[in-house]
mmCIF file of C-alpha atoms in Angstrom:
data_model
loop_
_atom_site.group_PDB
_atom_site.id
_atom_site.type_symbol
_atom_site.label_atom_id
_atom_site.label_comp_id
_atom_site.label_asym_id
_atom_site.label_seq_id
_atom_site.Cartn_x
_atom_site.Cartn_y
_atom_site.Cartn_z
ATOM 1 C CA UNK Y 1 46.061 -205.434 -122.727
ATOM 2 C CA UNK Y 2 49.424 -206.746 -121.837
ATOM 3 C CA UNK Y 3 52.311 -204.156 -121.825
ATOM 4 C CA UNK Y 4 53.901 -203.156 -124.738
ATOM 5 C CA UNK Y 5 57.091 -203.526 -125.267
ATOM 6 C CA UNK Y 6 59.269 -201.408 -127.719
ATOM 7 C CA UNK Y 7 60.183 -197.952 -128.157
ATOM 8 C CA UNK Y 8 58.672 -194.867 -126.299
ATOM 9 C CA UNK Y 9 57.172 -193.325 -129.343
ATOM 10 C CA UNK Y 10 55.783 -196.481 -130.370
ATOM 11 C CA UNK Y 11 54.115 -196.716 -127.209
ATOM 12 C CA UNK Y 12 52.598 -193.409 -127.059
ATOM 13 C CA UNK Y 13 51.426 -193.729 -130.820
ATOM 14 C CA UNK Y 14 49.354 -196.643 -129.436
ATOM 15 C CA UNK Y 15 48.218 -194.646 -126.078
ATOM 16 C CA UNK Y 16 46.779 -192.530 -128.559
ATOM 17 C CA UNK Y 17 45.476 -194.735 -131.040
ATOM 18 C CA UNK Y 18 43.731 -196.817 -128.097
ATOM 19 C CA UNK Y 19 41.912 -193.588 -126.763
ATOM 20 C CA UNK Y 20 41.107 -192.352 -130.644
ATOM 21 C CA UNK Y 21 39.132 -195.826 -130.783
ATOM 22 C CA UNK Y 22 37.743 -195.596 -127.265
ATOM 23 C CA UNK Y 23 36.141 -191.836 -128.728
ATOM 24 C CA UNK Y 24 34.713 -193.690 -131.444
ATOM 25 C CA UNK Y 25 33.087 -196.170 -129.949
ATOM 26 C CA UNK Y 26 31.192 -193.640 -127.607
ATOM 27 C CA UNK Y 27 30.203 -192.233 -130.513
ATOM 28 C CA UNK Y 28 29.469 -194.878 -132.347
ATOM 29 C CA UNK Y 29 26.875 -196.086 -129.044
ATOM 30 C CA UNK Y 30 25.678 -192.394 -129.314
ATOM 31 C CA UNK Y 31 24.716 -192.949 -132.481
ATOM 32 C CA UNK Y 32 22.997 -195.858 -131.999
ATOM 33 C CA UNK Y 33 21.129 -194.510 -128.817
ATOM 34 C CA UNK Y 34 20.628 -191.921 -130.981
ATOM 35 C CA UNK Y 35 19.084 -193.966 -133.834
ATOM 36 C CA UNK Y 36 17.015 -196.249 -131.438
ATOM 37 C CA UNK Y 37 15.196 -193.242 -130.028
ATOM 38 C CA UNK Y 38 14.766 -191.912 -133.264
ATOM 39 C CA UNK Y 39 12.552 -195.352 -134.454
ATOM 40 C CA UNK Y 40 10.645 -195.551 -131.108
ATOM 41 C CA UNK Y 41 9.548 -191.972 -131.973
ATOM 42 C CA UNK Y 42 8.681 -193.224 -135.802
ATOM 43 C CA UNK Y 43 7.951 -196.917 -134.854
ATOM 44 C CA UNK Y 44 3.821 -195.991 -135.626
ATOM 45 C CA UNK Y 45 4.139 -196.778 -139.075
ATOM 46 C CA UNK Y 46 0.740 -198.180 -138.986
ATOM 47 C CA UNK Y 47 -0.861 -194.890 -138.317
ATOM 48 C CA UNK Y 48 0.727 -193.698 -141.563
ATOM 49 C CA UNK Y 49 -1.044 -196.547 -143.843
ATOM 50 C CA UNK Y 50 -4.380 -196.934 -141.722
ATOM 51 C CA UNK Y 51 -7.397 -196.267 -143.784
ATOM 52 C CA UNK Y 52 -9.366 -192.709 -142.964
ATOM 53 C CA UNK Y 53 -12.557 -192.806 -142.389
ATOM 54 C CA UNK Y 54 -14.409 -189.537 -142.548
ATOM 55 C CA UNK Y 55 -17.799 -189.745 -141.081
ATOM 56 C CA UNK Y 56 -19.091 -186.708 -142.853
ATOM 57 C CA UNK Y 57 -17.612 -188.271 -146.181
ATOM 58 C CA UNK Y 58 -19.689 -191.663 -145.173
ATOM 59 C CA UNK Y 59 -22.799 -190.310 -144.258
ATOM 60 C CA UNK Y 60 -22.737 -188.152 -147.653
ATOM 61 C CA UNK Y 61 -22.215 -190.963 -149.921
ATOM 62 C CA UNK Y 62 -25.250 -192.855 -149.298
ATOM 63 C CA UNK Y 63 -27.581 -189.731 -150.267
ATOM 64 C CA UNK Y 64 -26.325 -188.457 -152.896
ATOM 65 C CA UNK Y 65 -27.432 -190.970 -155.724
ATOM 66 C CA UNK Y 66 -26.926 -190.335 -159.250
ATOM 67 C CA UNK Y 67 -26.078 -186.991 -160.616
ATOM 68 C CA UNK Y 68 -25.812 -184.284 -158.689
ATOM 69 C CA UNK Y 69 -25.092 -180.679 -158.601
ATOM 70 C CA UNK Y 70 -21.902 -179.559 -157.070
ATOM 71 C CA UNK Y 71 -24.286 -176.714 -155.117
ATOM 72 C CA UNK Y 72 -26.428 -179.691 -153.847
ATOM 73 C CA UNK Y 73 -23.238 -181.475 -152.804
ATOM 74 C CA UNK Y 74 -21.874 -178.528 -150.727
ATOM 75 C CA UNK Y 75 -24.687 -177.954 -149.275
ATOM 76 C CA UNK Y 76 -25.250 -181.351 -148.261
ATOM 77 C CA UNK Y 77 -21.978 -181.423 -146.675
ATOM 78 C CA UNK Y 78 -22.179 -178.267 -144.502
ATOM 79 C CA UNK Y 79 -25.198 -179.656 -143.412
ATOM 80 C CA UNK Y 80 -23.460 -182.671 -142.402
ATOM 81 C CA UNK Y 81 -21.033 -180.555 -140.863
ATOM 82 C CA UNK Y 82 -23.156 -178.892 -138.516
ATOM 83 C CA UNK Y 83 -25.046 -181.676 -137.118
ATOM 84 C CA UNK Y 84 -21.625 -183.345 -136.777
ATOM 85 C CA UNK Y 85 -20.179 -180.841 -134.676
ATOM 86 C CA UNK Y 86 -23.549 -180.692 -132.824
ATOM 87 C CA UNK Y 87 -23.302 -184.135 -131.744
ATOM 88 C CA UNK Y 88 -19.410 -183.886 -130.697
ATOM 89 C CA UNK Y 89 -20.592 -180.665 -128.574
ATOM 90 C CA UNK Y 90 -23.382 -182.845 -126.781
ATOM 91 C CA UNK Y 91 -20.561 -185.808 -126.861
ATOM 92 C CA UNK Y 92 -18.345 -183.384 -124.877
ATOM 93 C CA UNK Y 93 -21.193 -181.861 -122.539
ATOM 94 C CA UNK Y 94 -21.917 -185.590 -121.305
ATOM 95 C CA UNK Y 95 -18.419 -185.697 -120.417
ATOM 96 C CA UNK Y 96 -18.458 -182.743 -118.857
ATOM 97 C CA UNK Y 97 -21.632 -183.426 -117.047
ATOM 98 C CA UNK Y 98 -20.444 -186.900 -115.653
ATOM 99 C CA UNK Y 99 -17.465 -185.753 -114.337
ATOM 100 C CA UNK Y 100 -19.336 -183.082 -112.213
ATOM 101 C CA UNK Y 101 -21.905 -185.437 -111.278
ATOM 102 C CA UNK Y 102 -18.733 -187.887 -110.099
ATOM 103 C CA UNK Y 103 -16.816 -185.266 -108.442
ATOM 104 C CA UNK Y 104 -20.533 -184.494 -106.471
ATOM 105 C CA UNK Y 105 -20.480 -188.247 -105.554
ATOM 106 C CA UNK Y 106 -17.060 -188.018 -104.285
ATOM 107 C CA UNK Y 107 -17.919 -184.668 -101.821
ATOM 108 C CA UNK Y 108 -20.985 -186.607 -100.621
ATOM 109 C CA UNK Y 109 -18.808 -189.651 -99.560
ATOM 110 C CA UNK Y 110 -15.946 -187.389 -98.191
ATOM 111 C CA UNK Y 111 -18.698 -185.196 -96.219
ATOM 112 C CA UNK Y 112 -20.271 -188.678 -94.889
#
């Protein structure tokens, strides 16, 4: 900015008036760092209007046909429960299983 010329006072009034606008724009790019993280954080928007698909809820609606009884129905459904969570615990014991049979593999290479 080229010098100004005029009074003392009038100079230091804009001193301060340049710095009061320098605070607000650091501010103002807070903000909008600010603001930017923010909608990174939020950008999965999708996830929010995705169907859900319920497995248990699938599997039920196929057998139960006509009228039923609301004690059938809950029945049904902790039945479907269990043998749900039966097949997640074998899931996760395969898992578990393959990475000890890896880390065996990888012992038997080091060893060799």
């Amino acid at each position: 900015m080229a010098q100004y010329k005029g009074s003392a006072s009038e100079a230091w009034r804009a001193m301060r008036l340049m710095k009061k606008r320098e605070r607000e724009r650091e501010q103002m790019e807070q903000l909008k760092q600010k603001i930017a993280k923010d909608n990174i954080v939020r950008s999965n928007i999708n996830k929010k209007f995705c169907a859900h698909h319920d497995a248990v809820e699938q599997e039920l609606k196929p057998s139960t046909w006509g009228l039923v009884t609301l004690s059938d129905v809950k029945a049904m459904q902790e039945a479907l429960v269990k043998e749900r969570e039966k097949q997640l615990a074998k899931k996760e014991q395969s898992k578990e299983l393959q990475l000890k049979l890896e880390k065996q593999k990888e012992k038997k290479e080091k060893r060799n």
